[in-house]
Amino acid sequence: MFFRISYFLLISCLLSSSTFAKGLDNLVPAKGESQADNDKAADEHKNEEANITAASTQSEGVEKSEQTQQTLPNEKILLATSFGWAGLKKESNTWRAAGMSDISILYLLPIKIANGKIYTTFRYAPMDVAPLISKNGSKNEFVGVVEAYQFGGSFVYPLGNKKLDIIASGEIGYLKATLYDKFNVKDLKIPNESGVNMTIGGGAKWHLLPGVALGPKLYAGFGSFTTYQLTADASFSF
């Protein structure tokens, strides 16, 4: 009797162990499936890191671009100055200009023609003169200055890589002559040689640095005076 009970208990234990082992087989995934899941998770993690890096790089590029655009001058306002040679003539008198300089202010208008910019301009250009003026059959020598106050417009067109611009301008203004008798001749009447002039011009400028450009300009004026001006110009943008 005792032998039968022991045999029965042994069989029961074996059956329980086998059943428990089968349950564990169902809980543990196959080796191939586990490795595939790990590889997939690793790939997803790498893709997430790559996306984050790309987004960060793009954001930094946009920020740098915006900072560059903010620091570069937009050329809405230009301030220019130049020095050079001038020739003046009025009627039959040559005014023997010794030299000239000018200062200009240009303001960008909201108008574009063929990728070119249009500016409204004001130019102040004084010229040193020593005219020999004929009056009543005699020639009298004077010294002084002719000041030009010119209003107009300027068309600026970029070439190639936008490092070089060509320029065309037109102006109208008042030329005021202030003369002195060179030899202090008694009772000599100082002539009033002022008047209105129209001036056309052209030239080029090379963008040396951001906001800084250099170049030559040539002007020709007609009206109360015949004028010629050849200058070396430097402009600064804001």
GROMACS .gro file of C-alpha atoms in nm:
model
  238
    1MET     CA    1   0.000   0.000   0.000
    2PHE     CA    2   0.280   0.239   0.091
    3PHE     CA    3   0.459   0.153  -0.231
    4ARG     CA    4   0.157   0.245  -0.442
    5ILE     CA    5   0.113   0.581  -0.269
    6SER     CA    6   0.479   0.668  -0.319
    7TYR     CA    7   0.461   0.570  -0.684
    8PHE     CA    8   0.154   0.788  -0.735
    9LEU     CA    9   0.322   1.091  -0.572
   10LEU     CA   10   0.631   1.048  -0.790
   11ILE     CA   11   0.422   1.038  -1.109
   12SER     CA   12   0.232   1.352  -0.997
   13CYS     CA   13   0.556   1.543  -0.938
   14LEU     CA   14   0.693   1.451  -1.276
   15LEU     CA   15   0.374   1.561  -1.453
   16SER     CA   16   0.370   1.896  -1.262
   17SER     CA   17   0.736   1.967  -1.351
   18SER     CA   18   0.675   1.894  -1.718
   19THR     CA   19   0.371   2.121  -1.728
   20PHE     CA   20   0.559   2.405  -1.557
   21ALA     CA   21   0.849   2.369  -1.800
   22LYS     CA   22   0.614   2.395  -2.099
   23GLY     CA   23   0.474   2.720  -1.957
   24LEU     CA   24   0.823   2.866  -1.932
   25ASP     CA   25   0.886   2.777  -2.296
   26ASN     CA   26   0.588   2.991  -2.393
   27LEU     CA   27   0.711   3.286  -2.182
   28VAL     CA   28   1.066   3.302  -2.323
   29PRO     CA   29   1.085   3.446  -2.684
   30ALA     CA   30   1.276   3.269  -2.951
   31LYS     CA   31   1.643   3.371  -2.991
   32GLY     CA   32   1.598   3.500  -3.347
   33GLU     CA   33   1.298   3.713  -3.261
   34SER     CA   34   1.471   3.871  -2.959
   35GLN     CA   35   1.778   3.973  -3.167
   36ALA     CA   36   1.556   4.122  -3.439
   37ASP     CA   37   1.366   4.329  -3.181
   38ASN     CA   38   1.693   4.456  -3.031
   39ASP     CA   39   1.829   4.552  -3.376
   40LYS     CA   40   1.506   4.733  -3.464
   41ALA     CA   41   1.512   4.930  -3.138
   42ALA     CA   42   1.879   5.024  -3.196
   43ASP     CA   43   1.801   5.143  -3.551
   44GLU     CA   44   1.509   5.352  -3.426
   45HIS     CA   45   1.733   5.511  -3.163
   46LYS     CA   46   2.000   5.592  -3.423
   47ASN     CA   47   1.736   5.746  -3.652
   48GLU     CA   48   1.604   5.961  -3.367
   49GLU     CA   49   1.957   6.082  -3.287
   50ALA     CA   50   2.020   6.157  -3.657
   51ASN     CA   51   1.695   6.353  -3.684
   52ILE     CA   52   1.777   6.552  -3.371
   53THR     CA   53   2.128   6.630  -3.504
   54ALA     CA   54   1.991   6.735  -3.845
   55ALA     CA   55   1.726   6.956  -3.687
   56SER     CA   56   1.987   7.118  -3.462
   57THR     CA   57   2.222   7.179  -3.755
   58GLN     CA   58   1.942   7.330  -3.963
   59SER     CA   59   1.836   7.553  -3.674
   60GLU     CA   60   2.195   7.674  -3.626
   61GLY     CA   61   2.221   7.746  -4.000
   62VAL     CA   62   1.899   7.949  -3.996
   63GLU     CA   63   2.014   8.143  -3.689
   64LYS     CA   64   2.352   8.219  -3.850
   65SER     CA   65   2.181   8.328  -4.172
   66GLU     CA   66   1.946   8.557  -3.981
   67GLN     CA   67   2.236   8.702  -3.781
   68THR     CA   68   2.431   8.763  -4.104
   69GLN     CA   69   2.133   8.938  -4.263
   70GLN     CA   70   2.094   9.153  -3.954
   71THR     CA   71   2.463   9.255  -3.946
   72LEU     CA   72   2.501   9.327  -4.319
   73PRO     CA   73   2.406   9.681  -4.426
   74ASN     CA   74   2.083   9.694  -4.626
   75GLU     CA   75   2.207   9.994  -4.833
   76LYS     CA   76   1.889  10.189  -4.765
   77ILE     CA   77   2.089  10.500  -4.684
   78LEU     CA   78   2.425  10.577  -4.848
   79LEU     CA   79   2.673  10.842  -4.748
   80ALA     CA   80   2.938  10.918  -5.012
   81THR     CA   81   3.232  11.152  -5.048
   82SER     CA   82   3.479  11.210  -5.327
   83PHE     CA   83   3.780  11.416  -5.435
   84GLY     CA   84   3.894  11.502  -5.782
   85TRP     CA   85   3.941  11.744  -6.067
   86ALA     CA   86   3.690  11.996  -6.199
   87GLY     CA   87   3.672  12.215  -6.506
   88LEU     CA   88   3.438  12.515  -6.528
   89LYS     CA   89   3.353  12.753  -6.809
   90LYS     CA   90   3.103  13.034  -6.834
   91GLU     CA   91   3.054  13.216  -7.162
   92SER     CA   92   3.407  13.280  -7.294
   93ASN     CA   93   3.577  13.271  -6.952
   94THR     CA   94   3.769  12.973  -6.822
   95TRP     CA   95   3.742  12.947  -6.448
   96ARG     CA   96   4.059  12.748  -6.383
   97ALA     CA   97   3.932  12.517  -6.111
   98ALA     CA   98   4.208  12.394  -5.881
   99GLY     CA   99   4.016  12.096  -5.747
  100MET     CA  100   3.691  11.986  -5.593
  101SER     CA  101   3.530  11.758  -5.340
  102ASP     CA  102   3.175  11.659  -5.260
  103ILE     CA  103   2.953  11.487  -5.010
  104SER     CA  104   2.634  11.304  -5.104
  105ILE     CA  105   2.338  11.150  -4.926
  106LEU     CA  106   2.138  10.883  -5.108
  107TYR     CA  107   1.806  10.736  -4.994
  108LEU     CA  108   1.672  10.412  -5.143
  109LEU     CA  109   1.329  10.434  -5.306
  110PRO     CA  110   1.084  10.137  -5.308
  111ILE     CA  111   1.124  10.104  -5.685
  112LYS     CA  112   1.319   9.843  -5.881
  113ILE     CA  113   1.400   9.833  -6.251
  114ALA     CA  114   1.566   9.518  -6.389
  115ASN     CA  115   1.717   9.429  -6.048
  116GLY     CA  116   1.857   9.781  -6.019
  117LYS     CA  117   1.807  10.022  -5.729
  118ILE     CA  118   1.689  10.381  -5.753
  119TYR     CA  119   1.803  10.641  -5.502
  120THR     CA  120   1.700  11.000  -5.448
  121THR     CA  121   2.009  11.211  -5.396
  122PHE     CA  122   2.146  11.535  -5.258
  123ARG     CA  123   2.505  11.637  -5.342
  124TYR     CA  124   2.704  11.931  -5.214
  125ALA     CA  125   3.012  11.996  -5.428
  126PRO     CA  126   3.238  12.297  -5.365
  127MET     CA  127   3.505  12.379  -5.626
  128ASP     CA  128   3.805  12.608  -5.581
  129VAL     CA  129   3.831  12.851  -5.873
  130ALA     CA  130   4.054  13.129  -5.999
  131PRO     CA  131   3.863  13.281  -6.293
  132LEU     CA  132   3.997  13.539  -6.535
  133ILE     CA  133   3.686  13.734  -6.626
  134SER     CA  134   3.661  13.983  -6.912
  135LYS     CA  135   3.459  14.292  -6.833
  136ASN     CA  136   3.441  14.606  -7.050
  137GLY     CA  137   3.745  14.515  -7.253
  138SER     CA  138   3.966  14.436  -6.953
  139LYS     CA  139   4.046  14.109  -6.783
  140ASN     CA  140   4.034  14.083  -6.409
  141GLU     CA  141   4.157  13.791  -6.204
  142PHE     CA  142   3.957  13.662  -5.912
  143VAL     CA  143   3.979  13.377  -5.662
  144GLY     CA  144   3.703  13.204  -5.476
  145VAL     CA  145   3.475  12.903  -5.464
  146VAL     CA  146   3.175  12.774  -5.659
  147GLU     CA  147   2.936  12.574  -5.443
  148ALA     CA  148   2.698  12.332  -5.611
  149TYR     CA  149   2.375  12.225  -5.434
  150GLN     CA  150   2.237  11.942  -5.645
  151PHE     CA  151   1.916  11.735  -5.609
  152GLY     CA  152   1.845  11.435  -5.828
  153GLY     CA  153   1.831  11.059  -5.867
  154SER     CA  154   2.073  10.773  -5.914
  155PHE     CA  155   2.028  10.430  -6.073
  156VAL     CA  156   2.254  10.153  -5.939
  157TYR     CA  157   2.273   9.823  -6.129
  158PRO     CA  158   2.470   9.520  -5.996
  159LEU     CA  159   2.689   9.315  -6.228
  160GLY     CA  160   2.791   8.948  -6.208
  161ASN     CA  161   2.851   8.843  -5.851
  162LYS     CA  162   2.718   9.179  -5.722
  163LYS     CA  163   3.066   9.295  -5.625
  164LEU     CA  164   3.060   9.561  -5.897
  165ASP     CA  165   2.786   9.817  -5.966
  166ILE     CA  166   2.743  10.058  -6.253
  167ILE     CA  167   2.584  10.394  -6.179
  168ALA     CA  168   2.393  10.656  -6.376
  169SER     CA  169   2.267  10.981  -6.226
  170GLY     CA  170   2.088  11.304  -6.309
  171GLU     CA  171   2.077  11.622  -6.101
  172ILE     CA  172   1.949  11.976  -6.106
  173GLY     CA  173   2.070  12.244  -5.870
  174TYR     CA  174   2.206  12.585  -5.796
  175LEU     CA  175   2.570  12.687  -5.839
  176LYS     CA  176   2.669  12.976  -5.616
  177ALA     CA  177   2.992  13.162  -5.690
  178THR     CA  178   3.170  13.356  -5.416
  179LEU     CA  179   3.460  13.555  -5.564
  180TYR     CA  180   3.728  13.789  -5.433
  181ASP     CA  181   3.951  14.030  -5.620
  182LYS     CA  182   4.294  13.872  -5.622
  183PHE     CA  183   4.484  14.205  -5.646
  184ASN     CA  184   4.246  14.430  -5.450
  185VAL     CA  185   4.183  14.664  -5.742
  186LYS     CA  186   4.007  14.977  -5.620
  187ASP     CA  187   3.638  15.010  -5.706
  188LEU     CA  188   3.639  14.679  -5.895
  189LYS     CA  189   3.292  14.531  -5.901
  190ILE     CA  190   3.278  14.168  -5.799
  191PRO     CA  191   3.066  13.982  -6.056
  192ASN     CA  192   2.769  13.770  -5.956
  193GLU     CA  193   2.825  13.449  -6.150
  194SER     CA  194   2.569  13.217  -5.987
  195GLY     CA  195   2.298  13.020  -6.165
  196VAL     CA  196   2.103  12.697  -6.223
  197ASN     CA  197   2.269  12.388  -6.369
  198MET     CA  198   2.170  12.040  -6.484
  199THR     CA  199   2.421  11.760  -6.437
  200ILE     CA  200   2.441  11.405  -6.569
  201GLY     CA  201   2.686  11.151  -6.442
  202GLY     CA  202   2.802  10.793  -6.452
  203GLY     CA  203   3.053  10.563  -6.295
  204ALA     CA  204   3.112  10.238  -6.113
  205LYS     CA  205   3.177  10.117  -5.763
  206TRP     CA  206   3.340   9.805  -5.628
  207HIS     CA  207   3.221   9.663  -5.293
  208LEU     CA  208   3.547   9.642  -5.103
  209LEU     CA  209   3.390   9.545  -4.767
  210PRO     CA  210   3.033   9.503  -4.641
  211GLY     CA  211   2.896   9.857  -4.641
  212VAL     CA  212   3.205  10.010  -4.808
  213ALA     CA  213   3.247  10.072  -5.183
  214LEU     CA  214   3.503  10.257  -5.396
  215GLY     CA  215   3.496  10.372  -5.756
  216PRO     CA  216   3.537  10.648  -6.017
  217LYS     CA  217   3.265  10.894  -6.129
  218LEU     CA  218   3.238  11.141  -6.412
  219TYR     CA  219   2.994  11.437  -6.424
  220ALA     CA  220   2.907  11.685  -6.696
  221GLY     CA  221   2.693  11.993  -6.627
  222PHE     CA  222   2.514  12.244  -6.848
  223GLY     CA  223   2.330  12.568  -6.779
  224SER     CA  224   2.473  12.876  -6.614
  225PHE     CA  225   2.809  12.694  -6.617
  226THR     CA  226   2.964  12.425  -6.830
  227THR     CA  227   3.124  12.187  -6.581
  228TYR     CA  228   3.325  11.867  -6.587
  229GLN     CA  229   3.410  11.667  -6.277
  230LEU     CA  230   3.619  11.352  -6.249
  231THR     CA  231   3.628  11.205  -5.900
  232ALA     CA  232   3.732  10.907  -5.690
  233ASP     CA  233   3.432  10.818  -5.477
  234ALA     CA  234   3.392  10.628  -5.148
  235SER     CA  235   3.045  10.531  -5.024
  236PHE     CA  236   2.927  10.390  -4.693
  237SER     CA  237   2.589  10.219  -4.645
  238PHE     CA  238   2.368  10.186  -4.337
   0.00000   0.00000   0.00000
